[in-house]
N, CA, C and O of each residue as an XYZ file, in Angstrom:
696
protein
N       6.010     -2.764    -15.414
C       4.216     -1.981    -16.405
C       4.167     -0.757    -15.767
O       4.803     -0.361    -14.790
N       2.891      0.081    -16.797
C       2.695      1.350    -15.573
C       1.212      1.135    -15.284
O       0.507      0.463    -16.037
N       0.935      1.490    -14.614
C      -0.716      1.783    -14.471
C      -1.322      3.896    -14.126
O      -1.115      5.095    -14.308
N      -2.139      2.811    -13.527
C      -2.786      4.045    -13.187
C      -4.064      3.949    -11.773
O      -4.711      2.911    -11.915
N      -4.314      4.383    -11.105
C      -5.134      4.051    -10.693
C      -5.368      6.102     -9.825
O      -4.599      6.981     -9.437
N      -6.947      5.908     -9.935
C      -7.727      7.259     -9.697
C      -9.275      6.377     -9.753
O      -9.448      5.295    -10.313
N     -10.186      7.090     -9.092
C     -11.576      6.656     -8.477
C     -10.978      5.474     -7.885
O     -11.708      4.544     -8.228
N     -10.419      5.212     -7.466
C     -10.638      3.405     -6.490
C     -10.147      1.944     -7.724
O      -9.833      0.760     -7.607
N     -10.308      2.793     -8.692
C      -9.858      2.019    -10.377
C      -8.254      1.915    -10.915
O      -7.799      2.762    -11.684
N      -7.369      0.654    -10.364
C      -6.533      0.639    -11.394
C      -6.136      0.504    -13.129
O      -6.974     -0.381    -13.309
N      -5.839      0.593    -13.802
C      -5.873      1.124    -14.883
C      -4.242      0.560    -15.249
O      -3.279      0.274    -14.537
N      -4.532      0.565    -17.039
C      -3.193     -0.156    -17.057
C      -2.721      0.871    -17.940
O      -3.270      0.589    -19.005
N      -2.232      1.592    -18.067
C      -1.769      2.463    -18.924
C      -1.153      2.286    -20.573
O      -0.056      1.730    -20.615
N      -1.706      2.673    -21.831
C      -0.819      2.822    -22.954
C      -1.145      3.844    -23.676
O      -2.045      4.402    -24.304
N       0.362      3.885    -23.213
C       0.507      5.603    -24.544
C       1.488      6.673    -23.414
O       2.365      7.509    -23.627
N       0.894      6.204    -22.284
C       0.495      7.210    -20.954
C      -1.068      7.799    -20.837
O      -1.465      8.756    -20.173
N      -1.843      6.866    -21.740
C      -3.343      7.163    -21.186
C      -4.067      5.555    -21.121
O      -3.796      4.564    -21.800
N      -5.172      5.753    -19.930
C      -5.597      4.892    -19.350
C      -5.793      3.885    -20.529
O      -5.775      4.259    -21.701
N      -5.959      2.739    -20.195
C      -6.336      2.207    -21.175
C      -8.215      0.887    -19.944
O      -9.275      1.081    -19.349
N      -7.184     -0.343    -20.416
C      -7.675     -1.570    -19.685
C      -7.692     -1.518    -18.042
O      -6.665     -1.765    -17.408
N      -9.144     -1.122    -17.286
C      -9.603     -1.539    -16.343
C      -8.564     -2.956    -15.621
O      -8.009     -3.606    -16.507
N      -8.363     -3.304    -14.596
C      -7.363     -4.199    -14.123
C      -8.426     -4.988    -12.666
O      -8.670     -6.154    -12.354
N      -8.865     -3.485    -12.024
C      -8.871     -3.593    -10.974
C      -9.701     -2.405     -9.879
O      -9.513     -1.193     -9.986
N     -10.500     -2.944     -8.985
C     -11.467     -1.578     -8.859
C     -11.772     -1.976     -7.261
O     -11.960     -3.180     -7.083
N     -11.864     -0.909     -5.783
C     -12.488     -1.069     -5.089
C     -13.929     -1.023     -4.591
O     -14.570     -0.602     -5.553
N     -14.552     -1.188     -3.831
C     -15.666     -1.755     -4.220
C     -16.026     -0.280     -3.026
O     -15.234      0.386     -2.358
N     -17.039     -0.217     -3.110
C     -17.530      1.564     -2.609
C     -18.573      0.756     -1.030
O     -19.110     -0.344     -0.897
N     -18.493      1.558     -0.416
C     -18.189      2.336     -0.146
C     -16.379      2.698      0.293
O     -15.975      1.836      1.073
N     -15.687      3.372      0.073
C     -14.447      3.312      0.308
C     -13.756      3.230      1.961
O     -12.612      2.839      2.191
N     -15.105      3.864      3.389
C     -14.123      4.145      4.243
C     -14.332      3.687      5.271
O     -14.240      4.264      6.354
N     -14.845      1.861      4.938
C     -13.988      1.075      6.229
C     -12.485      0.555      5.783
O     -11.754      0.013      4.954
N     -12.636      1.083      6.840
C     -10.885      0.346      7.095
C     -10.907     -1.077      7.001
O     -10.081     -1.675      7.690
N     -11.903     -1.926      6.087
C     -10.748     -3.427      5.281
C     -11.552     -3.193      4.029
O     -12.783     -3.209      4.020
N     -10.737     -2.960      2.890
C     -11.018     -2.840      2.221
C     -11.723     -4.362      0.765
O     -11.412     -5.554      0.763
N     -12.604     -3.674     -0.161
C     -12.253     -4.959     -1.037
C     -11.643     -4.972     -2.118
O     -11.203     -3.873     -2.456
N     -11.478     -5.699     -2.699
C     -10.438     -4.989     -3.833
C     -11.806     -6.408     -5.231
O     -12.459     -7.425     -4.994
N     -11.558     -5.593     -6.471
C     -12.972     -6.668     -7.252
C     -11.904     -6.927     -8.090
O     -10.761     -6.470     -8.121
N     -12.652     -7.980     -8.959
C     -12.321     -7.423    -10.584
C     -12.202     -7.035    -11.385
O     -11.068     -6.579    -11.243
N     -12.612     -6.681    -12.677
C     -13.659     -5.701    -14.053
C     -15.343     -5.856    -13.326
O     -16.146     -5.078    -12.810
N     -15.294     -7.359    -13.647
C     -16.439     -8.183    -13.626
C     -17.176     -8.119    -11.738
O     -18.100     -8.890    -11.481
N     -16.911     -7.643    -11.182
C     -17.122     -6.903    -10.013
C     -16.498     -8.531     -8.419
O     -16.421     -8.405     -7.197
N     -16.258     -9.592     -9.182
C     -15.571    -10.508     -8.271
C     -15.300     -9.642     -7.646
O     -14.893     -8.512     -7.915
N     -15.729    -10.624     -5.918
C     -14.074    -10.976     -5.044
C     -12.732    -11.168     -5.248
O     -12.474    -12.205     -5.859
N     -11.642    -10.379     -4.873
C     -10.419    -10.559     -5.361
C      -9.565    -11.445     -4.018
O      -8.909    -12.468     -3.823
N     -10.224     -9.977     -3.150
C      -8.833    -10.379     -2.760
C      -8.670     -8.717     -1.407
O      -8.042     -7.709     -1.729
N      -9.500     -8.889      0.205
C      -9.506     -7.797      1.338
C      -8.430     -7.778      1.227
O      -7.516     -8.555      0.949
N      -8.676     -6.104      1.644
C      -7.302     -5.399      2.728
C      -7.733     -4.943      4.325
O      -8.830     -4.586      4.753
N      -6.768     -5.060      4.844
C      -7.234     -4.729      6.484
C      -6.150     -4.894      7.497
O      -5.429     -5.889      7.555
N      -6.078     -3.879      8.280
C      -5.762     -3.900      9.888
C      -5.806     -4.667     10.619
O      -6.992     -4.941     10.440
N      -5.355     -5.649     11.744
C      -5.284     -5.917     12.452
C      -4.514     -5.675     12.934
O      -3.324     -5.653     12.619
N      -5.631     -5.154     14.849
C      -3.728     -5.655     16.649
C      -3.293     -6.272     16.768
O      -3.820     -7.294     16.328
N      -2.792     -6.347     17.010
C      -1.963     -7.087     17.638
C      -1.406     -6.737     19.313
O      -0.737     -5.725     19.522
N      -1.644     -7.358     20.042
C      -1.372     -7.061     21.475
C      -0.195     -7.343     21.531
O       0.483     -7.465     20.511
N       0.263     -7.499     22.700
C       1.978     -7.895     23.480
C       2.936     -7.471     22.343
O       3.923     -8.191     22.490
N       3.103     -6.786     21.449
C       4.035     -6.516     20.471
C       5.249     -6.295     20.818
O       5.689     -6.640     21.915
N       6.101     -5.547     19.708
C       7.120     -5.142     20.166
C       6.741     -3.878     20.579
O       7.075     -3.526     21.710
N       6.305     -3.364     20.095
C       5.091     -1.747     20.631
C       3.746     -2.344     21.238
O       3.323     -3.499     21.263
N       3.349     -1.432     21.604
C       2.385     -1.779     22.358
C       0.390     -0.972     20.753
O       0.018     -0.117     19.950
N      -0.086     -2.717     21.756
C      -0.908     -2.471     20.312
C      -0.567     -2.867     18.917
O      -1.622     -2.836     18.283
N       0.307     -3.184     18.237
C       0.651     -2.928     16.954
C       0.214     -3.187     16.190
O      -0.779     -3.806     16.572
N       0.230     -3.166     15.433
C      -0.873     -2.662     13.735
C       0.159     -3.883     13.175
O       1.309     -4.207     13.473
N      -1.272     -4.616     11.792
C      -0.492     -6.089     11.110
C      -1.733     -5.578     10.214
O      -2.949     -5.524     10.397
N      -0.330     -5.017      8.520
C      -1.508     -4.847      7.576
C      -1.506     -6.269      6.147
O      -0.732     -6.821      5.365
N      -2.815     -6.273      6.528
C      -3.149     -7.573      5.860
C      -3.359     -7.666      5.082
O      -4.202     -6.809      4.819
N      -2.965     -8.794      3.526
C      -4.198     -8.903      2.346
C      -4.807    -10.235      2.293
O      -4.056    -11.190      2.093
N      -5.860    -10.400      2.421
C      -6.743    -11.829      2.525
C      -7.582    -12.085      1.801
O      -8.729    -11.668      1.963
N      -7.008    -13.281      0.242
C      -8.217    -13.816     -0.854
C      -9.440    -13.901     -0.284
O      -9.475    -13.241      0.754
N     -10.575    -14.508     -0.571
C     -11.851    -14.295     -0.687
C     -12.590    -15.486      0.478
O     -13.726    -15.647      0.923
N     -11.005    -16.307      0.698
C     -10.970    -17.853      1.826
C     -10.805    -17.067      2.477
O     -11.623    -17.299      3.367
N     -10.204    -16.038      2.788
C     -10.181    -15.231      4.369
C      -8.614    -16.373      4.370
O      -8.531    -16.920      5.470
N      -7.373    -16.823      3.340
C      -6.342    -16.689      3.498
C      -5.405    -15.462      3.617
O      -5.526    -14.460      2.913
N      -4.584    -15.610      4.448
C      -3.959    -14.484      3.848
C      -3.154    -14.834      2.900
O      -2.858    -16.015      2.721
N      -2.576    -13.615      1.984
C      -1.157    -13.664      1.255
C      -0.283    -12.825      1.210
O       0.769    -13.020      0.601
N      -0.509    -11.922      1.738
C       0.448    -10.998      2.266
C      -0.098     -9.836      3.686
O      -0.956     -8.985      3.918
N       1.009    -10.482      4.310
C       1.400     -9.376      5.761
C       2.494     -8.065      5.995
O       3.615     -7.914      5.509
N       2.018     -7.521      6.570
C       3.043     -7.018      6.882
C       3.044     -5.546      8.152
O       2.110     -4.754      8.273
N       3.991     -5.526      8.737
C       4.382     -4.902      9.982
C       4.935     -3.030      9.856
O       5.758     -2.794      8.972
N       4.549     -2.074     10.561
C       5.219     -1.132     10.579
C       6.620     -0.928     11.522
O       6.580     -1.247     12.711
N       7.777     -0.414     10.959
C       8.641     -0.861     11.004
C       9.409      0.710     11.855
O       9.658      1.692     11.156
N       9.685      0.720     13.302
C       9.462      1.484     13.914
C      10.863      2.139     13.953
O      11.608      1.316     14.485
N      11.737      3.560     13.536
C      12.396      3.578     14.215
C      12.960      3.012     15.984
O      12.371      3.311     17.023
N      14.334      2.081     15.873
C      14.846      1.970     17.448
C      14.284      3.111     18.903
O      14.276      4.331     19.069
N      13.932      2.100     19.607
C      12.940      3.024     20.766
C      12.286      3.229     20.920
O      12.041      3.065     22.115
N      11.138      3.814     20.120
C      10.475      5.159     18.911
C       9.051      4.097     18.292
O       9.165      3.108     17.568
N       7.696      4.719     18.877
C       7.230      4.486     18.487
C       6.247      5.599     18.240
O       6.876      6.655     18.312
N       4.216      5.952     17.823
C       3.674      6.812     17.616
C       3.096      7.442     18.845
O       2.452      8.475     19.025
N       3.597      6.347     19.753
C       3.237      7.010     20.466
C       4.214      7.867     21.604
O       4.013      8.405     22.693
N       4.933      7.745     21.043
C       6.025      9.471     20.651
C       6.560     10.429     19.782
O       7.585     11.065     19.531
N       5.108     10.196     19.347
C       4.718     11.425     18.651
C       5.783     11.349     17.484
O       5.775     12.405     16.850
N       7.062     10.066     16.811
C       7.531     10.124     15.635
C       7.014      9.258     14.627
O       6.535      8.158     14.902
N       7.086      9.685     13.544
C       6.592      8.719     12.139
C       6.704      7.690     12.276
O       7.275      7.096     13.191
N       6.002      7.166     11.094
C       5.976      5.607     10.889
C       6.555      5.120      9.431
O       5.588      4.515      8.970
N       7.331      5.070      8.709
C       7.187      5.651      7.110
C       7.626      4.606      6.538
O       8.005      4.755      5.376
N       7.695      3.558      7.005
C       7.855      1.411      6.286
C       7.362      0.743      6.907
O       7.584      0.682      8.116
N       6.349     -0.139      6.164
C       5.735     -1.480      5.999
C       7.298     -2.658      5.466
O       8.117     -2.622      4.548
N       7.066     -3.478      6.518
C       8.091     -4.877      6.186
C       7.240     -5.756      6.093
O       6.591     -6.124      7.071
N       7.069     -6.315      4.744
C       6.734     -6.878      3.992
C       6.563     -8.355      3.903
O       7.680     -8.837      3.719
N       5.668     -9.268      3.953
C       6.337    -10.502      3.469
C       5.458    -11.561      2.305
O       4.767    -12.405      2.876
N       5.428    -11.588      1.275
C       4.220    -12.514      0.034
C       5.433    -13.406     -0.860
O       6.543    -13.097     -1.292
N       4.469    -14.881     -0.898
C       5.759    -16.201     -1.053
C       6.575    -16.159     -0.870
O       7.243    -15.792     -1.837
N       7.345    -16.433      0.358
C       8.680    -15.948      0.843
C       9.487    -14.825      0.559
O      10.633    -14.667      0.982
N       8.886    -14.081     -0.137
C       9.683    -12.898      0.130
C       9.867    -11.652      0.929
O       8.883    -10.913      0.943
N      10.652    -11.357      1.430
C      10.506    -10.141      1.891
C      11.018     -8.198      1.253
O      12.054     -7.633      0.900
N       9.469     -7.804      1.436
C       9.690     -6.552      0.791
C      10.103     -4.843      1.779
O      10.142     -4.641      2.993
N      10.252     -4.262      1.057
C       9.792     -2.798      2.896
C       9.174     -1.406      1.505
O       9.559     -0.985      0.414
N       8.430     -1.251      2.142
C       7.201     -0.144      1.971
C       7.241      0.986      2.401
O       6.566      1.116      3.422
N       8.025      2.375      1.876
C       8.937      3.521      2.805
C       8.159      4.077      1.532
O       7.987      3.904      0.325
N       7.758      4.974      2.777
C       6.514      7.196      2.497
C       7.533      7.704      2.557
O       8.037      8.142      3.591
N       8.019      7.733      1.445
C       9.197      8.945      0.648
C       8.578     10.172      1.648
O       9.166     10.362      2.713
N       7.562     10.889      1.363
C       6.469     11.746      1.655
C       4.977     10.997      1.018
O       4.855     10.059      0.230
N       3.855     11.902      1.773
C       2.767     11.684      1.503
C       2.148     10.978     -0.173
O       1.352     10.156     -0.625
N       3.582     12.389     -0.768
C       2.411     11.978     -2.674
C       3.801     10.520     -3.528
O       3.530      9.914     -4.565
N       4.831     10.361     -2.913
C       6.211      8.638     -3.118
C       5.876      8.392     -2.015
O       5.769      8.953     -0.925
N       5.598      6.672     -2.835
C       6.098      5.339     -2.020
C       7.157      4.497     -2.300
O       7.657      4.868     -3.362
N       7.478      3.962     -2.046
C       8.872      3.820     -2.813
C       8.526      1.686     -2.572
O       9.730      1.793     -2.340
N       8.204      0.434     -2.455
C       8.842     -0.813     -2.303
C      10.061     -1.234     -3.343
O      10.109     -1.023     -4.555
N      10.768     -1.713     -2.726
C      11.799     -2.063     -2.412
C      12.087     -3.889     -2.235
O      11.607     -4.426     -1.237
N      12.681     -4.534     -2.997
C      12.844     -6.030     -2.445
C      14.241     -5.870     -1.614
O      14.738     -4.770     -1.370
N      15.026     -7.600     -1.056
C      15.948     -7.241     -0.509
C      17.269     -6.626     -1.303
O      17.684     -5.541     -0.897
N      17.644     -6.976     -1.911
C      18.533     -6.368     -2.540
C      18.489     -5.598     -3.491
O      18.918     -5.666     -4.643
N      17.679     -4.502     -2.669
C      17.349     -2.673     -2.814
C      16.497     -2.375     -4.467
O      15.778     -1.477     -4.906
N      17.094     -3.758     -5.050
C      15.617     -3.650     -6.517
C      14.442     -2.495     -6.370
O      13.780     -2.311     -5.349
N      14.402     -2.252     -6.778
C      13.015     -1.235     -6.596
C      11.550     -1.627     -7.723
O      11.300     -1.252     -8.868
N      10.831     -2.506     -6.796
C      10.295     -3.152     -7.507
C       8.767     -2.345     -7.961
O       8.037     -2.443     -8.947
N       8.730     -1.683     -6.954
C       6.565     -0.826     -7.149
C       7.503      0.247     -6.959
O       8.433      0.342     -6.158
N       6.922      1.353     -8.197
C       6.913      3.320     -7.247
C       5.769      3.858     -7.080
O       5.086      3.534     -8.052
N       5.182      4.503     -6.380
C       3.651      4.506     -6.502
C       3.909      6.301     -6.384
O       4.604      6.666     -5.436
N       3.465      7.169     -7.144
C       2.839      8.829     -7.176
C       2.322      8.970     -7.265
O       1.545      8.274     -7.920
N       2.022     10.086     -6.723
C       0.614     11.339     -6.804
C       1.069     11.496     -8.053
O       2.171     11.231     -8.533
N      -0.403     12.198     -8.779
C      -0.040     12.802    -10.119
C      -1.292     14.627     -9.595
O      -2.444     15.051     -9.679
N      -0.460     14.856     -9.294
C      -0.781     16.724     -8.374
C      -1.909     17.593     -9.741
O      -2.747     18.453     -9.470
N      -1.558     16.978    -11.387
C      -1.769     18.133    -12.684
C      -3.346     17.218    -12.695
O      -4.441     17.557    -12.246
N      -2.900     15.897    -13.431
C      -4.684     14.722    -13.422
C      -4.931     13.791    -12.369
O      -5.447     12.692    -12.570
N      -4.549     14.236    -11.179
C      -4.766     13.666     -9.899
C      -4.729     11.926    -10.304
O      -4.592     11.437    -11.425
N      -4.911     11.169     -8.902
C      -5.181     10.137     -8.858
C      -3.343      9.586     -8.787
O      -2.564     10.453     -9.182
N      -2.803      8.458     -8.392
C      -1.725      7.164     -8.868
C      -0.814      7.477     -9.827
O      -1.093      8.632    -10.152
N       0.123      7.103    -10.469
C       1.378      6.681    -11.267
C       1.804      5.320    -10.485
O       2.567      5.301     -9.520
N       1.188      4.206    -11.058
C       2.794      3.608    -10.859
C       3.697      2.239    -11.876
O       3.751      1.681    -12.972
N       4.076      2.279    -10.970
C       5.620      1.740    -11.736
C       5.176      0.783    -11.013
O       4.721      1.047     -9.900
N       5.215     -0.703    -11.550
C       5.333     -1.997    -11.655
C       6.706     -2.817    -12.087
O       7.616     -2.508    -12.856
N       6.522     -3.759    -11.434
C       7.608     -5.168    -11.925
C       6.144     -6.009    -11.843
O       5.121     -5.667    -11.250
N       6.436     -7.427    -12.773
C       5.597     -8.247    -13.520
C       4.969     -8.878    -12.411
O       3.875     -9.441    -12.445
N       6.167     -8.683    -10.838
C       5.512     -9.963     -9.450
C       4.364    -10.066     -8.986
O       3.725    -11.031     -8.565
N       4.018     -8.399     -9.152
C       2.529     -8.241     -8.647
C       1.715     -8.136     -9.349
O       1.929     -7.365    -10.285
N       0.668     -8.677     -9.305
C      -0.761     -8.820     -9.425
C      -1.326     -7.330     -9.662
O      -0.875     -6.358     -9.056
N      -2.657     -7.237    -10.880
C      -3.046     -5.562    -10.630
C      -3.760     -6.160     -9.163
O      -3.626     -5.357     -8.240
N      -4.468     -7.390     -8.808
C      -5.096     -6.877     -7.405
C      -4.095     -6.928     -6.077
O      -4.284     -6.332     -5.016
N      -3.012     -7.772     -6.406
C      -1.390     -7.300     -5.303
C      -1.434     -5.788     -5.094
O      -1.477     -5.374     -3.936
N      -1.426     -5.000     -6.029
C      -0.518     -3.798     -6.717
C      -1.847     -2.896     -6.009
O      -1.335     -1.858     -5.588
N      -2.814     -2.888     -5.818
C      -4.311     -1.805     -5.149
C      -4.224     -2.776     -4.103
O      -5.317     -3.295     -4.331
N      -3.587     -3.702     -2.725
C      -3.576     -3.779     -1.555
C      -2.591     -3.095     -1.548
O      -2.603     -2.185     -0.719
N      -1.659     -3.197     -2.216
C       0.233     -2.515     -1.552
C      -0.678     -0.468     -1.714
O      -0.460      0.366     -0.836
N      -1.319     -0.242     -2.601
C      -1.984      1.147     -2.276
C      -2.257      1.690     -1.088
O      -1.681      2.479     -0.340
N      -3.527      0.940     -1.074
C      -3.778      0.365      0.047
C      -3.337      0.724      0.819
O      -3.617      1.858      1.209
N      -2.200     -0.225      1.594
C      -1.463     -0.054      2.595
C      -1.087      1.443      3.063
O      -1.272      1.971      4.159
N      -0.283      2.157      1.449
C       0.415      3.457      1.239
C      -0.658      3.845      2.122
O      -0.412      3.781      3.326
N      -2.305      4.406      1.595
C      -2.908      5.119      2.200
C      -3.330      4.758      3.887
O      -3.899      5.578      4.607
N      -3.055      3.811      4.191
C      -2.556      3.170      5.725
C      -1.925      3.745      6.317
O      -2.397      4.615      7.049
N      -0.849      3.547      6.262
C       0.333      4.445      6.552
C       0.629      6.139      6.361
O       1.330      6.772      7.151
N      -0.018      6.717      5.204
C      -0.565      8.420      5.568
C      -1.348      8.382      6.519
O      -1.073      8.837      7.630
N      -2.832      7.633      6.104
C      -2.527      7.817      8.009
C      -2.825      7.762      9.189
O      -3.338      8.439     10.080
N      -2.181      6.344      8.908
C      -1.226      6.502     10.354
C      -0.537      7.787     10.816
O      -0.533      8.122     12.001
N       0.148      8.621      9.670
C       1.085      9.902      9.810
C       0.457     11.083     10.198
O       0.772     12.141     10.745
N      -0.675     10.477      9.668
C      -1.361     12.133      9.461
C      -1.815     13.615     10.343
O      -2.002     14.793     10.038
N      -1.857     12.916     11.405
C      -1.474     14.261     12.195
C      -0.256     14.207     12.993
O       0.100     15.226     13.584
N       0.431     13.120     13.078
C       1.997     12.882     13.867
C       3.132     14.175     12.827
O       4.076     14.059     13.609
N       3.499     14.871     12.107
C       4.248     15.844     12.212
C       3.396     17.043     10.987
O       2.617     16.944     10.038
N       3.966     17.906     11.570
C       3.422     18.996     11.416
C       3.964     19.643      9.790
O       3.218     20.313      9.076
N       5.261     19.312      9.458
C       5.273     20.246      8.305
C       4.639     19.195      7.085
O       4.616     19.789      6.007
N       4.257     18.157      7.017
C       3.471     16.900      6.939
C       4.533     16.031      5.523
O       4.318     15.455      4.457
N       5.305     16.284      6.084
C       6.729     15.816      4.539
C       7.669     14.331      5.640
O       8.533     14.404      6.514
N       7.188     13.546      5.223
C       8.399     11.959      6.160
C       9.891     12.208      4.879
O       9.780     11.854      3.705
N      10.538     12.538      5.165
C      11.859     12.726      3.518
C      12.467     11.340      4.931
O      12.541     11.099      6.136
N      12.799     10.754      3.317
C      13.725      9.660      4.895
C      15.495     10.163      3.676
O      16.614      9.792      4.030
């Protein structure tokens, strides 16, 4: 399925043009905890980052998508290169997350492209920045609801922010 994320809204693409609005982010956009809404304004999910003390890495981050009852739908952790961390100035370009007892990896190919793969290395979703028209083009398997896709997009933005000042070149190619 093909989508477009633009100005905090997720649209279904029909003949490469935005059609039905499927999900949106609640304003304001700047808090860390983001609220994902249905087109009619009902709260569907929250995206947030929690800090876990005493993890393998100092103050390890946990990325969480939860429903309106605060039940975790999906959670993930940044994957650090062996023996390295952001504290050593190394970029983190991967999040390993679990949804419905299935493990996925979200990879930051660059600040313009993200890829989500399942355990069999199947590309379940791909998000690419649309340089000419603005926004993000998304191709995803139907396993991800529009609300989950918005949450994963937020995870991509969290990951980008984690790496904002790590690399002088700005490229994090795998």
